[in-house]
PDB file of C-alpha atoms in Angstrom:
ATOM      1  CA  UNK I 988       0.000   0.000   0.000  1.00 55.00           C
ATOM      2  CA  UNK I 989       3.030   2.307   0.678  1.00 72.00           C
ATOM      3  CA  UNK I 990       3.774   2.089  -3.082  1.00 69.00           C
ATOM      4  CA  UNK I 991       0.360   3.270  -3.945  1.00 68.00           C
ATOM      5  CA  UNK I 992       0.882   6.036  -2.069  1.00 70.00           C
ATOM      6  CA  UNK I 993       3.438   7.383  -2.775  1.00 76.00           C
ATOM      7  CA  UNK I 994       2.588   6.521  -6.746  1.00 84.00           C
ATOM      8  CA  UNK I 995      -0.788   7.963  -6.747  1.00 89.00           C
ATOM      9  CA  UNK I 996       0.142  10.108  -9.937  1.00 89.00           C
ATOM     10  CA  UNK I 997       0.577   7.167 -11.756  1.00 91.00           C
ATOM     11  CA  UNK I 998      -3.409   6.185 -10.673  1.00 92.00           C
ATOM     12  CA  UNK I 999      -4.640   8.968 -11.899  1.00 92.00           C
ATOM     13  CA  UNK I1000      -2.541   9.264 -15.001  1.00 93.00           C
ATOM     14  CA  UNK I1001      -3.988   5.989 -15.940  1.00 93.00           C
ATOM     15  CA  UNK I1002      -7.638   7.048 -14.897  1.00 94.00           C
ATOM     16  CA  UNK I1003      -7.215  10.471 -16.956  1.00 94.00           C
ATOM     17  CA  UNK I1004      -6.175   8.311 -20.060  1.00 95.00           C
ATOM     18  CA  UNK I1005      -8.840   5.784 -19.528  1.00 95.00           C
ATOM     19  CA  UNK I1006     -11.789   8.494 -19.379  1.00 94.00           C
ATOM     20  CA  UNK I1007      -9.867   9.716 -22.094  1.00 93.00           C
ATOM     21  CA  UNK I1008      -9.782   6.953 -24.499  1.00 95.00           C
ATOM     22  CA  UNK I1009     -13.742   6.197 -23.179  1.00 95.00           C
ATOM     23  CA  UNK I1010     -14.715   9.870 -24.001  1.00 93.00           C
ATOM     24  CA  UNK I1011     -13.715   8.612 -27.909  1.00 93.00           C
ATOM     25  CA  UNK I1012     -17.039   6.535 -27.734  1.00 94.00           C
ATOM     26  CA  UNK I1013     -19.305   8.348 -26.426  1.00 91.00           C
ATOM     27  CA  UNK I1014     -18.580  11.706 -27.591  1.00 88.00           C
ATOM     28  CA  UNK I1015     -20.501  13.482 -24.604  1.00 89.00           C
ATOM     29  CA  UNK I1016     -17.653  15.240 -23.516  1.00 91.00           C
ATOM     30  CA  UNK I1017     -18.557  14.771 -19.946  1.00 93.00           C
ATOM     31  CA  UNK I1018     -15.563  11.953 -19.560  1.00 94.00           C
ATOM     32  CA  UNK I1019     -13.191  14.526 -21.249  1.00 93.00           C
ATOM     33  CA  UNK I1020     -14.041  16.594 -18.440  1.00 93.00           C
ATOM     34  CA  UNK I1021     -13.664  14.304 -15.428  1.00 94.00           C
ATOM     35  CA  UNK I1022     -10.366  13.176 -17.490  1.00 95.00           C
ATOM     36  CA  UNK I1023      -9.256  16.753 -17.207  1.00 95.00           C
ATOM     37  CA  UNK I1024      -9.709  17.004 -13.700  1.00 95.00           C
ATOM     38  CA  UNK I1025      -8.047  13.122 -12.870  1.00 95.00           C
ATOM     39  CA  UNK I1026      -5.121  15.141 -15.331  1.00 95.00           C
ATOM     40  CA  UNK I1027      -5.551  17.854 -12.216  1.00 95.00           C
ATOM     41  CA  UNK I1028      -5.035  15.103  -9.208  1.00 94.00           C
ATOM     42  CA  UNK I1029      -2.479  13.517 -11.042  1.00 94.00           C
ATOM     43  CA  UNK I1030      -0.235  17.218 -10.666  1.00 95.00           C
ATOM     44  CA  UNK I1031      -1.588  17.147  -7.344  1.00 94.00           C
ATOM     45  CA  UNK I1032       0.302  14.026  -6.500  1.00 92.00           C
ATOM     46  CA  UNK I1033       3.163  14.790  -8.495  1.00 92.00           C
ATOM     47  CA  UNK I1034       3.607  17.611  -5.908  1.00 92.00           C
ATOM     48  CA  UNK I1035       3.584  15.033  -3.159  1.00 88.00           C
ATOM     49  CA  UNK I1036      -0.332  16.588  -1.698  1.00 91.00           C
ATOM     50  CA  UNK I1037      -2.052  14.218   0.430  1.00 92.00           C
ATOM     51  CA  UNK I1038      -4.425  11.679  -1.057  1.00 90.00           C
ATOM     52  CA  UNK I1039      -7.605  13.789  -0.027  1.00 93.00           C
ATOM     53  CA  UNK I1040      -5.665  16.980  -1.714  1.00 94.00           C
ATOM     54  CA  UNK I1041      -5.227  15.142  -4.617  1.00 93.00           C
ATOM     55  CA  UNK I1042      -8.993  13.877  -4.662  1.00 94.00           C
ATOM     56  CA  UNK I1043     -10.367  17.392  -3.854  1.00 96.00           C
ATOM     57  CA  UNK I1044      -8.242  18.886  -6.409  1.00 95.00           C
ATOM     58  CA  UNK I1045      -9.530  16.249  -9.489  1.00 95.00           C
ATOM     59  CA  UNK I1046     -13.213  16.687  -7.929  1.00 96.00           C
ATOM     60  CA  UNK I1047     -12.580  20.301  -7.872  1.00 96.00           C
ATOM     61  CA  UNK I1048     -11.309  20.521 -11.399  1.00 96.00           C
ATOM     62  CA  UNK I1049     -13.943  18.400 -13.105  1.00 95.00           C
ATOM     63  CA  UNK I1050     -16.665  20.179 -11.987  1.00 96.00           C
ATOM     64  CA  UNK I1051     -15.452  23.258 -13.379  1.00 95.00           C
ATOM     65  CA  UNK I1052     -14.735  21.750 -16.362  1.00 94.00           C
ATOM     66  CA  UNK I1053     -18.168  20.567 -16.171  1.00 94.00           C
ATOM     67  CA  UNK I1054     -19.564  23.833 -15.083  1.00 95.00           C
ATOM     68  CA  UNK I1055     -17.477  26.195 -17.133  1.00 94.00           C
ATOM     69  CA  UNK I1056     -15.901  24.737 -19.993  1.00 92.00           C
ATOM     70  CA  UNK I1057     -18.385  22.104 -21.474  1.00 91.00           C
ATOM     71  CA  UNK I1058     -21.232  24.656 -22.057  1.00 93.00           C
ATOM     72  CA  UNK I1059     -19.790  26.835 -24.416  1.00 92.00           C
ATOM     73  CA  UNK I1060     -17.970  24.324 -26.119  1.00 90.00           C
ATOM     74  CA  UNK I1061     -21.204  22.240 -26.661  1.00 90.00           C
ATOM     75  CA  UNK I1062     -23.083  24.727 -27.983  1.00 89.00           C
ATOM     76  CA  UNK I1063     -19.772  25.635 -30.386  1.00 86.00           C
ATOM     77  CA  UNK I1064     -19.660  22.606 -31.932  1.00 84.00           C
ATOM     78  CA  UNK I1065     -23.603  22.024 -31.947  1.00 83.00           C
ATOM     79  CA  UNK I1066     -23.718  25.455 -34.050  1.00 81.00           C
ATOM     80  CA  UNK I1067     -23.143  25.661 -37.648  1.00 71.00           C
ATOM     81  CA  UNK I1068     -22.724  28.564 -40.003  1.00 70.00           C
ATOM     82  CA  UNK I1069     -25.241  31.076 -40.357  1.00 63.00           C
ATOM     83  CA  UNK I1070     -26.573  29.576 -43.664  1.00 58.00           C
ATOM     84  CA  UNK I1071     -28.676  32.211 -45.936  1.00 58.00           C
ATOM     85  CA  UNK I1072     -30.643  29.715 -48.343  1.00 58.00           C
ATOM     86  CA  UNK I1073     -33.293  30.273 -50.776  1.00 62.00           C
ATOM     87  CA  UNK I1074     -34.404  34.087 -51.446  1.00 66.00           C
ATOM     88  CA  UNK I1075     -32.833  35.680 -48.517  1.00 72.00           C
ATOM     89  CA  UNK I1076     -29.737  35.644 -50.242  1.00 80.00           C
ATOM     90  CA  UNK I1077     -30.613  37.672 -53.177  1.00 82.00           C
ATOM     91  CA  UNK I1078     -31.300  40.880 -50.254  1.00 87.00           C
ATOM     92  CA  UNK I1079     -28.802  43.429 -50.772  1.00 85.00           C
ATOM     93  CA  UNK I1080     -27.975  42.437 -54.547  1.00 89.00           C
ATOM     94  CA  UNK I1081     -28.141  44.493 -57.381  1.00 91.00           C
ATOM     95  CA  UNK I1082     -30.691  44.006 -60.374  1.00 91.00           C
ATOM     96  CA  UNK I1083     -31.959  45.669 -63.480  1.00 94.00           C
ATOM     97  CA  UNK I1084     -35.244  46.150 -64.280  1.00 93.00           C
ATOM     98  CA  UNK I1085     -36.771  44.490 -66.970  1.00 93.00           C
ATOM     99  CA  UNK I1086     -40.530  46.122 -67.200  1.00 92.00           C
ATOM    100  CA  UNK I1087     -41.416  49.430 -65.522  1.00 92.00           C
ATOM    101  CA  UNK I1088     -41.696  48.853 -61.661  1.00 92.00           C
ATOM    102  CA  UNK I1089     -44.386  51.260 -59.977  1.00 89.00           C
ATOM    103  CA  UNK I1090     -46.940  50.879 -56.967  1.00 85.00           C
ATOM    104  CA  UNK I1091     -49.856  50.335 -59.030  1.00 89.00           C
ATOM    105  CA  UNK I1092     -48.507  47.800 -61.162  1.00 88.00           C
ATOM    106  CA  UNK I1093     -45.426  45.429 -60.099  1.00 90.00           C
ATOM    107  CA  UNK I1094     -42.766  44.826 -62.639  1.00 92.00           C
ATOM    108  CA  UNK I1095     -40.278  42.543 -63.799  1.00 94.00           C
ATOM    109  CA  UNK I1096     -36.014  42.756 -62.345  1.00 93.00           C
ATOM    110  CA  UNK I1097     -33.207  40.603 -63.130  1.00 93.00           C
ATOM    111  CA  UNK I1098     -30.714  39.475 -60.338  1.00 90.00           C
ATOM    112  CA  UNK I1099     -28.351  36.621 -60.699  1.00 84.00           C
ATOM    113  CA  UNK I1100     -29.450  35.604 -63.947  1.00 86.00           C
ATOM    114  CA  UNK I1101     -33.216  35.146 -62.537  1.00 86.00           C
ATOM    115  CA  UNK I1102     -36.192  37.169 -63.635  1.00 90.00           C
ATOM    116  CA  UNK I1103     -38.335  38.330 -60.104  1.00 91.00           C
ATOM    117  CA  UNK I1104     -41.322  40.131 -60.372  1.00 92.00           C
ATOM    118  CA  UNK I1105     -40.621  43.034 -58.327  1.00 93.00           C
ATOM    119  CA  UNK I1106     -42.622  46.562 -56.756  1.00 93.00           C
ATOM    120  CA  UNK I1107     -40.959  49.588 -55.349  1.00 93.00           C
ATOM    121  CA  UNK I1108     -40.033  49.760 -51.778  1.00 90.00           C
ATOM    122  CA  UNK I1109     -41.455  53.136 -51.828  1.00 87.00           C
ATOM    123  CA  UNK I1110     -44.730  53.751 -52.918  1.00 85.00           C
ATOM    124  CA  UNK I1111     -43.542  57.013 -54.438  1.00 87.00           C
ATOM    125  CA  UNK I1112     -41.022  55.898 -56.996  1.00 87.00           C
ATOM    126  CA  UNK I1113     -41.536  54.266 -60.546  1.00 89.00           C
ATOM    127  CA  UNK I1114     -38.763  52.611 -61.952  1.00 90.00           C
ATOM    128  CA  UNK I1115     -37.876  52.810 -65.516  1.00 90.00           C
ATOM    129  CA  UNK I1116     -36.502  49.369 -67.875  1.00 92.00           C
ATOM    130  CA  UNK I1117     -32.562  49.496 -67.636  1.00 90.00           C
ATOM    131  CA  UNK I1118     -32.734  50.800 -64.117  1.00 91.00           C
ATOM    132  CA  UNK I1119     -30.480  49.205 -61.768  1.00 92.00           C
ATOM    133  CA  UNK I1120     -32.171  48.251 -58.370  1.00 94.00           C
ATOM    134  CA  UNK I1121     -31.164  46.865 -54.909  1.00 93.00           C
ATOM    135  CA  UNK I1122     -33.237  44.220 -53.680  1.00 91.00           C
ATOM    136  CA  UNK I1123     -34.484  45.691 -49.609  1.00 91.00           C
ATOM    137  CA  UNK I1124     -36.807  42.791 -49.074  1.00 89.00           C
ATOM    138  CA  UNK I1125     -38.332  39.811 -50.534  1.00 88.00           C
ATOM    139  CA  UNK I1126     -42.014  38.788 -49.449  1.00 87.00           C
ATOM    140  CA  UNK I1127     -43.197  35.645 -51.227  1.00 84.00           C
ATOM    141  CA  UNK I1128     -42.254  35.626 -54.904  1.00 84.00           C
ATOM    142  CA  UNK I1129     -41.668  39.278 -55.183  1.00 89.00           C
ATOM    143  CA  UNK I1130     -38.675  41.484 -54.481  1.00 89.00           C
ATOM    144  CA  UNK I1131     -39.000  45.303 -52.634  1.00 93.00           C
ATOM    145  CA  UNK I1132     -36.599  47.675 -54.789  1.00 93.00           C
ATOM    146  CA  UNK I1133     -35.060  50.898 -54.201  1.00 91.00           C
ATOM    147  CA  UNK I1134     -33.212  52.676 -57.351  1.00 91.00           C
ATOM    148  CA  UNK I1135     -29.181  52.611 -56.832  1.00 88.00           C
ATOM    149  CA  UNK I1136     -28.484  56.377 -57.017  1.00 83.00           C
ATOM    150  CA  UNK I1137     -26.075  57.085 -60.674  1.00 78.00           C
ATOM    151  CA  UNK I1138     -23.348  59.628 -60.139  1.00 75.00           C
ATOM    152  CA  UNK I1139     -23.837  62.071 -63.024  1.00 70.00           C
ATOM    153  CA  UNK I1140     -20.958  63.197 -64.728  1.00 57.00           C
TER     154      UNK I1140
END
């Protein structure tokens, strides 16, 4: 027993690589944490602390990994890119218009290669063909326009 004693790092070494190597199947990252804090004990014997140092210490350690750590890391790896998919991509692109766009009567823009039927984002403004046109919004099937502003010359 006096061995064990005064070999205790060696215990935990073997218990941090253990939770370790179990962590690899499950994938939880709850044994990586306990792992972490039997890595803790471990320096705690290495410094020749008494067993319920050493114990206190890998308790201590774990459940701040626990606490601390494995929250934010969780949700890290849990959360992808911000992914902008189907028309919500094409606001803030450019255009040109195709048919007259006014409030009474929506028109016709062309973004990316596609043809959108498309009204002015202000009621006020009609948009002449060969116009070119930021896309503010899309609702449904039909894209909110404002005029892009030409610097005269």
């Amino acid at each position: 027993m006096d061995w064990l004693g005064d070999n205790a790092w060696a215990v935990w070494l073997g218990l941090g690589f253990t939770l370790g190597v179990a962590e690899l199947f499950s994938l939880d990252l709850i044994l990586l944490m306990l792992a972490v804090g039997a890595f803790a004990g471990m320096v705690a014997g290495l410094l020749s602390a008494p067993l319920v140092v050493q114990i206190l210490v890998a308790a201590a350690a774990s459940v701040a990994m626990l606490a601390l750590v494995r929250p934010s890391v969780v949700k890290r790896l849990h959360s992808g890119p911000d992914l902008e998919m189907s028309h919500h991509k094409l606001v803030g692109q450019q255009g040109v218009v195709l048919h007259e766009v006014s409030a009474l009567e929506p028109g016709r823009i062309r973004v990316s290669g596609e043809d959108w039927t498309a009204r002015p984002y202000d009621d006020l403004v009609t948009i002449a063909p060969g116009e070119a046109v930021e896309i503010l919004q899309i609702r449904g099937a039909t894209a909110y326009v404002h005029p892009v502003p030409r610097l005269e010359s």
